[in-house]
Amino acid sequence: ENEISRPKGYTVSWHHNPAVENHHFGQTHPMKPWRLTLTKSLVLSYGMHTAMDTYISRPASRDEIAEFHKDEYVEFLNVVTPQNIYEMYPELATGPQGYTSSIFGVGEDCPIFDGLYDFCSNYAGASIDAARKLVNHQSDIAINWSGGLHHAKKAEASGFCYVNDIVLAILQLLRYHPRVLYIDIDVHHGDGVEQAFWSTDRVMCVSFHKYDKEVFFPGTGPLDSTGPLHPDNPGKNYTINVPLNDGIDDEGYAYLFQNVIEPTIKVYRPTAIVLQCGADSLGHDRLGCFNLNIRGHGNCVSFVKSFHIPMLVVGGGGYTPRNVARAWAHETSILIGADKTLNPALPEHMPYREAFRREGLTLFPNLSGWRKENMNTRADIERIIRHVREQLSYIRG
Ligand code: ZLV
Ligand code: CA
Ligand code: ZN
């Protein structure tokens, strides 16, 4: 459509790889890498690629993945296939509908599908590349919408995540940056990243999520989980958890986000920020339970960007693919400073335009609806803000 010019005074890089888009977790699995194809369709059709350095990323090497993950687990991901899994682990073939016991976390949430290693190494490679662009000062904001898989552990797949690209990217940033702030707006708790950096003050993890222990996955991340308790552990107080109830709306979320993030940045003074933009916190998400609109979600991105700190932006969850694509396209426009100039009406000529017809051919359909009542009171939100301010008072100076 209309050509968009490069942002003035800073560089944005976009890291993607079509190799990630064509994998399938299985017919009934909610994770659809095809949402990345829809996102790319919007980004290209709006002409946003002309405002960024675009890179086709390369797969992460075994050694790069092993900077966080255990060798035996990386080897397992590398060799396992849907065909050989039962030969390798006959004990998995128990339940009638497939494997139930757990080897390296594989199972219903994290199935072994064709091309699994190719999928993992490619999304991880994109986040590592993006982090290196920030370290080299070739980029001020680096984007990888295929990354953000925050649940993966050192030797365990969890919650649709096999390789923790965020941890790998932060390890790259830590080679140069003294303090990295990690912010996670996926509706789920960012437990894998939190666990990896639990005992260090060089990474501060902040996750906003639905919290209902034993009911909502992964069941961790209460307000009082703030790092190791031992006074000599450097990680003490360097984790912030923001547990929420169903139905939070744009206004409550923006107020809370700004009142948590602003003092955190003032006190911690990060030299780089990693923002996980899981789009399952939108209203109408197939797995989520919040009521955010595309603009409400995007406001978090605008707010973080306003601090002018080098930033890695990754995707994450998001299970209504057309709304994931709307959110990440809108957030791309925010990052290149073009959000005010984009036409909210979707481009006339674009691949997969029909996929967006359900809520109307606009970037900003109404997603707040009435599916979930807002169960977060003003008092709940104020209590969280007070708790975070008190926590930050312990790390000042
Ligand atoms: O968005 O799953 O509740 C980042 C992310 O944060 C569970 N899993 C676990 C605990 C035992 N299970 C349930 C097993 C179900 C397996 C298949 C689904 C299939 C259809 C529809 C929904 C689910 C599902 N699974 C919903 N919630 C789960 C969670 C994992 C959520 C991961 C979020 C990942 C990418
Ligand atoms: Ca989160
Ligand atoms: Zn999620």
XYZ file of C-alpha atoms and ligand atoms in Angstrom:
434
model
C 0.000 0.000 0.000
C 1.766 3.186 1.171
C 5.544 3.185 1.686
C 6.577 3.646 5.307
C 9.821 5.484 6.045
C 12.527 4.315 8.437
C 12.263 5.616 11.989
C 14.376 8.709 12.677
C 17.369 8.215 14.960
C 17.117 4.501 15.653
C 17.201 1.153 13.839
C 14.690 -1.669 14.034
C 15.564 -5.178 12.850
C 13.054 -7.905 12.052
C 14.249 -11.508 12.334
C 12.154 -14.242 10.816
C 12.423 -17.570 9.079
C 9.728 -19.222 6.949
C 11.078 -22.581 8.198
C 9.230 -21.991 11.497
C 5.823 -21.283 9.955
C 5.090 -24.615 8.325
C 5.290 -26.918 11.318
C 2.291 -28.551 12.933
C 1.950 -29.595 16.562
C -1.062 -31.733 15.513
C -4.612 -31.158 14.272
C -6.179 -30.460 17.678
C -3.230 -28.699 19.297
C -3.893 -25.005 19.998
C -0.401 -23.806 18.979
C -0.555 -22.850 15.302
C 2.733 -21.615 13.818
C 0.600 -20.473 10.872
C -0.207 -17.352 12.970
C 3.321 -16.238 11.981
C 2.373 -16.455 8.298
C -0.652 -14.233 8.987
C 1.520 -11.773 10.938
C 4.009 -11.595 8.076
C 1.172 -11.062 5.600
C 0.035 -7.952 7.524
C 3.555 -6.614 8.089
C 4.442 -6.927 4.391
C 1.074 -5.758 3.058
C 1.217 -2.587 5.140
C 4.752 -2.049 3.789
C 6.345 -2.060 7.247
C 9.357 -4.105 6.098
C 10.653 -1.027 4.257
C 11.188 0.663 7.636
C 13.276 -2.169 9.139
C 16.434 -4.174 8.519
C 15.028 -7.590 7.701
C 16.965 -10.773 8.261
C 16.188 -14.387 7.447
C 17.631 -15.982 10.570
C 19.710 -19.136 10.627
C 19.094 -22.129 12.863
C 20.834 -22.075 16.257
C 23.703 -24.568 16.439
C 23.754 -27.451 18.927
C 26.397 -25.600 20.959
C 24.318 -22.421 21.035
C 21.271 -24.331 22.335
C 23.496 -26.132 24.868
C 24.499 -22.785 26.416
C 21.358 -23.238 28.487
C 19.973 -26.707 27.792
C 21.442 -29.990 28.994
C 23.405 -31.892 26.302
C 21.347 -35.080 26.676
C 18.136 -33.089 26.165
C 19.476 -31.310 23.064
C 20.592 -34.687 21.702
C 17.110 -36.117 22.418
C 15.371 -33.251 20.562
C 17.817 -33.741 17.711
C 17.142 -37.447 17.138
C 13.566 -38.085 18.281
C 10.830 -38.462 15.645
C 7.167 -39.493 15.780
C 8.345 -42.781 14.222
C 11.174 -43.688 16.625
C 9.844 -42.325 19.930
C 8.198 -45.609 21.030
C 11.265 -47.656 20.027
C 13.464 -45.317 22.063
C 11.098 -45.188 25.036
C 8.661 -48.135 25.059
C 7.485 -47.029 28.508
C 5.831 -44.013 26.830
C 3.403 -46.251 24.925
C 1.051 -46.727 27.882
C -2.171 -44.771 27.545
C -4.663 -45.549 24.783
C -4.383 -42.077 23.244
C -0.588 -41.982 23.223
C 2.252 -41.322 25.608
C 1.361 -40.226 29.114
C 4.444 -40.617 31.303
C 7.089 -38.016 30.830
C 10.490 -38.217 29.162
C 12.032 -34.737 28.949
C 8.521 -33.296 29.336
C 7.116 -34.582 26.045
C 3.448 -35.506 25.983
C 0.153 -33.903 25.033
C 1.237 -30.304 25.572
C 4.627 -30.881 23.931
C 4.180 -33.541 21.246
C 6.956 -34.941 19.098
C 6.083 -33.826 15.559
C 7.907 -34.055 12.222
C 10.570 -31.370 11.936
C 10.552 -30.590 15.679
C 14.285 -29.894 15.853
C 14.156 -27.742 12.725
C 11.318 -25.742 14.312
C 13.160 -25.268 17.630
C 16.576 -24.433 16.207
C 15.054 -21.879 13.844
C 12.987 -19.901 16.358
C 15.907 -19.987 18.792
C 18.369 -18.891 16.087
C 16.190 -15.872 15.346
C 16.201 -14.724 18.998
C 19.965 -15.256 19.305
C 20.572 -13.302 16.077
C 18.292 -10.526 17.308
C 20.158 -10.294 20.643
C 23.516 -10.123 18.831
C 22.282 -7.211 16.691
C 21.573 -5.311 19.916
C 24.974 -6.198 21.384
C 26.751 -5.058 18.171
C 24.784 -1.791 18.148
C 23.560 -2.644 14.658
C 20.039 -2.442 15.956
C 18.207 -0.591 18.750
C 15.036 -2.670 18.637
C 15.171 -6.270 17.398
C 11.979 -8.277 16.748
C 11.419 -12.056 16.566
C 7.700 -12.903 16.584
C 8.486 -16.648 16.369
C 10.283 -16.566 19.741
C 9.063 -16.062 23.288
C 8.737 -19.713 24.322
C 9.114 -18.978 28.016
C 8.223 -22.331 29.677
C 11.118 -24.507 28.409
C 13.480 -25.734 31.168
C 17.121 -26.843 31.088
C 16.207 -30.494 30.383
C 12.456 -30.409 29.937
C 9.873 -29.301 27.424
C 6.848 -27.617 28.997
C 3.730 -25.761 27.867
C 4.312 -25.939 24.097
C 7.954 -24.807 24.585
C 10.974 -27.024 23.877
C 13.941 -24.653 23.640
C 13.949 -21.464 25.717
C 14.969 -18.885 23.116
C 14.476 -16.082 25.654
C 17.052 -17.528 28.060
C 19.469 -18.089 25.144
C 18.985 -14.502 23.946
C 19.445 -13.057 27.456
C 22.688 -15.072 27.825
C 23.916 -13.292 24.676
C 22.902 -9.889 26.076
C 24.683 -10.646 29.383
C 28.016 -10.919 27.541
C 27.867 -7.148 27.212
C 24.993 -5.768 29.263
C 25.331 -5.578 33.061
C 21.562 -5.584 33.741
C 18.744 -7.028 31.631
C 15.069 -6.464 32.429
C 12.706 -9.205 31.232
C 9.005 -8.288 30.916
C 6.382 -10.931 30.065
C 2.777 -10.016 29.124
C 1.741 -13.506 27.991
C -1.341 -14.628 29.995
C 0.801 -17.478 31.403
C 3.569 -17.153 33.995
C 7.083 -16.918 32.480
C 8.354 -19.713 34.712
C 11.228 -21.030 32.543
C 12.919 -17.635 32.293
C 12.274 -16.891 35.969
C 13.810 -20.223 37.009
C 16.900 -19.767 34.799
C 17.757 -16.380 36.347
C 16.295 -16.943 39.838
C 19.648 -16.545 41.610
C 21.131 -13.554 39.819
C 20.674 -9.795 40.111
C 21.838 -9.302 36.524
C 18.421 -10.235 35.159
C 15.211 -8.906 36.653
C 12.140 -10.920 35.609
C 8.673 -9.355 35.655
C 5.678 -11.465 34.591
C 2.012 -10.435 34.413
C -0.262 -13.484 34.295
C -3.473 -15.190 35.263
C -2.761 -16.933 38.564
C -4.908 -19.690 39.985
C -2.739 -22.307 41.635
C -3.515 -25.885 40.550
C -6.099 -24.628 38.043
C -4.359 -22.404 35.508
C -1.079 -23.459 33.870
C 1.697 -23.489 35.089
C 0.381 -22.682 38.592
C 3.421 -20.650 39.691
C 4.005 -16.897 40.079
C 2.199 -15.616 43.192
C 2.864 -12.040 44.351
C 5.169 -13.140 47.174
C 7.456 -15.183 44.878
C 10.238 -12.614 44.537
C 13.471 -14.626 44.333
C 15.487 -16.789 46.716
C 14.808 -16.110 50.387
C 18.377 -16.404 51.665
C 19.764 -12.907 52.418
C 23.133 -13.701 50.797
C 21.615 -14.816 47.491
C 22.082 -12.052 44.878
C 18.748 -12.964 43.249
C 16.712 -12.046 46.328
C 13.985 -9.526 45.313
C 15.016 -9.605 41.621
C 11.826 -11.387 40.499
C 8.490 -9.590 40.284
C 5.248 -11.506 39.861
C 1.928 -9.863 39.032
C -0.850 -12.454 39.533
C -4.221 -11.517 38.029
C -7.776 -12.820 37.907
C -9.981 -13.347 34.834
C -11.218 -10.531 32.670
C -8.748 -7.679 33.237
C -9.492 -4.812 30.836
C -7.336 -2.322 28.915
C -7.661 0.429 31.512
C -6.793 -1.703 34.547
C -3.940 -3.407 32.732
C -2.397 -0.143 31.491
C -2.601 1.416 34.953
C -1.016 -1.633 36.565
C 1.620 -2.126 33.854
C 2.803 1.467 34.003
C 2.816 1.567 37.794
C 4.907 -1.605 37.958
C 7.259 -1.029 35.029
C 8.116 2.656 35.568
C 9.460 2.270 39.128
C 11.157 -0.994 38.146
C 13.101 0.726 35.355
C 13.896 3.736 37.597
C 15.276 1.522 40.363
C 16.905 -1.284 38.363
C 18.300 0.885 35.497
C 18.444 -1.958 32.931
C 20.815 -1.488 30.006
C 18.688 -3.800 27.829
C 15.055 -4.943 27.941
C 13.507 -8.158 26.615
C 9.741 -7.873 26.107
C 7.724 -11.077 25.628
C 4.461 -10.109 23.886
C 2.381 -13.294 24.239
C -0.927 -12.456 22.566
C -3.005 -14.908 24.595
C -3.686 -12.008 26.996
C -6.071 -10.585 24.345
C -9.819 -10.978 24.661
C -11.313 -13.831 22.599
C -8.143 -15.936 22.906
C -8.841 -19.673 22.727
C -6.815 -20.375 25.908
C -6.667 -16.979 27.602
C -9.093 -15.316 30.013
C -8.258 -11.590 29.853
C -10.179 -8.878 28.013
C -7.416 -6.853 26.391
C -7.891 -5.229 23.001
C -5.181 -4.901 20.364
C -4.547 -1.279 21.480
C -4.472 -2.270 25.165
C -1.846 -4.935 24.473
C 0.102 -2.553 22.237
C 0.121 0.161 24.919
C 2.540 -2.007 26.898
C 4.915 -2.036 23.933
C 4.646 1.760 23.472
C 5.264 2.325 27.158
C 8.418 0.171 27.280
C 9.696 1.738 24.040
C 9.308 5.245 25.524
C 12.297 4.611 27.844
C 14.670 4.427 24.828
C 16.555 1.394 26.129
C 17.822 -1.251 23.641
C 15.044 -3.766 23.319
C 14.488 -7.331 22.129
C 10.831 -8.016 21.331
C 9.597 -11.598 21.038
C 6.201 -13.269 20.566
C 4.954 -16.112 22.757
C 1.472 -17.536 23.227
C -1.594 -16.525 21.231
C -4.253 -19.012 20.140
C -6.684 -17.106 17.974
C -4.306 -16.720 15.023
C -5.959 -13.742 13.294
C -5.876 -11.689 16.502
C -2.284 -12.692 17.209
C -1.421 -11.390 13.736
C -3.326 -8.133 14.314
C -1.552 -7.559 17.650
C 1.956 -8.283 16.400
C 1.455 -6.259 13.205
C 0.196 -3.309 15.279
C 3.140 -3.712 17.661
C 5.567 -3.788 14.737
C 4.061 -0.453 13.636
C 4.533 0.955 17.155
C 8.186 -0.129 17.191
C 8.921 1.589 13.848
C 6.904 4.667 14.907
C 4.229 4.152 12.223
C 1.208 3.290 14.384
C -0.357 6.715 13.859
C -0.034 6.488 10.063
C -1.341 2.949 9.418
C -4.853 2.640 8.026
C -6.887 0.561 10.522
C -8.761 -0.928 7.553
C -6.791 -3.982 6.440
C -5.024 -3.601 3.073
C -7.282 -4.309 0.067
C -4.781 -6.649 -1.456
C -3.070 -9.021 0.917
C -2.596 -12.778 1.241
C -5.097 -14.507 3.576
C -7.343 -11.427 3.875
C -10.359 -13.707 4.286
C -8.891 -15.126 7.515
C -9.634 -11.772 9.192
C -13.266 -11.431 8.141
C -14.806 -12.861 11.364
C -14.371 -9.708 13.507
C -14.308 -7.350 10.515
C -11.494 -6.322 8.178
C -9.873 -3.962 10.668
C -6.736 -4.045 12.809
C -8.785 -3.074 15.875
C -11.903 -5.201 16.341
C -13.660 -5.069 19.713
C -12.215 -7.971 21.723
C -13.325 -6.930 25.195
C -16.830 -8.374 24.704
C -18.455 -10.051 27.689
C -16.953 -13.534 27.658
C -15.156 -12.969 30.959
C -16.282 -10.621 33.674
C -13.492 -8.492 35.163
C -12.685 -10.164 38.491
C -9.827 -7.750 39.320
C -10.952 -5.038 41.726
C -9.361 -1.605 42.106
C -8.195 -2.778 45.539
C -6.490 -5.877 44.042
C -4.593 -3.680 41.596
C -3.568 -1.134 44.250
C -2.379 -3.952 46.528
C -0.099 -5.296 43.777
C 1.367 -1.829 43.132
C 2.056 -1.304 46.856
C 3.690 -4.724 47.101
C 5.971 -4.040 44.114
C 6.970 -0.593 45.457
C 7.881 -2.137 48.787
C 9.871 -4.885 47.082
C 11.760 -2.323 44.997
C 12.624 -0.349 48.142
C 14.840 -3.288 49.202
C 16.961 -3.164 46.053
C 17.431 0.610 45.868
C 21.007 1.879 46.144
O 1.323 -19.521 25.817
O -3.363 -29.002 25.589
O -2.771 -27.254 31.458
C 3.689 -19.894 25.639
C 2.397 -20.194 26.414
O 2.563 -19.617 27.683
C -1.855 -27.790 30.874
N -1.260 -27.287 29.832
C -1.302 -29.125 31.240
C -1.078 -29.524 32.602
C -1.692 -30.860 32.173
N -1.990 -30.272 30.966
C -3.108 -30.478 30.148
C -2.785 -31.340 28.959
C -3.545 -30.899 27.740
C -2.741 -31.113 26.511
C -3.127 -30.337 25.319
C -4.472 -28.394 25.131
C -5.185 -28.940 24.060
C -6.321 -28.331 23.626
C -6.720 -27.171 24.232
C -6.020 -26.630 25.284
C -4.874 -27.236 25.735
C -4.144 -26.617 26.836
N -2.986 -26.974 27.415
C -4.555 -25.488 27.493
N -3.671 -25.166 28.446
C -2.721 -26.069 28.384
C -1.548 -26.004 29.274
C -0.306 -25.466 28.600
C -0.400 -24.029 28.258
C 0.865 -23.561 27.578
C 0.902 -22.074 27.286
C 2.121 -21.686 26.482
C 3.760 -20.378 24.269
Ca 3.213 -13.547 31.657
Zn 0.651 -18.209 27.168
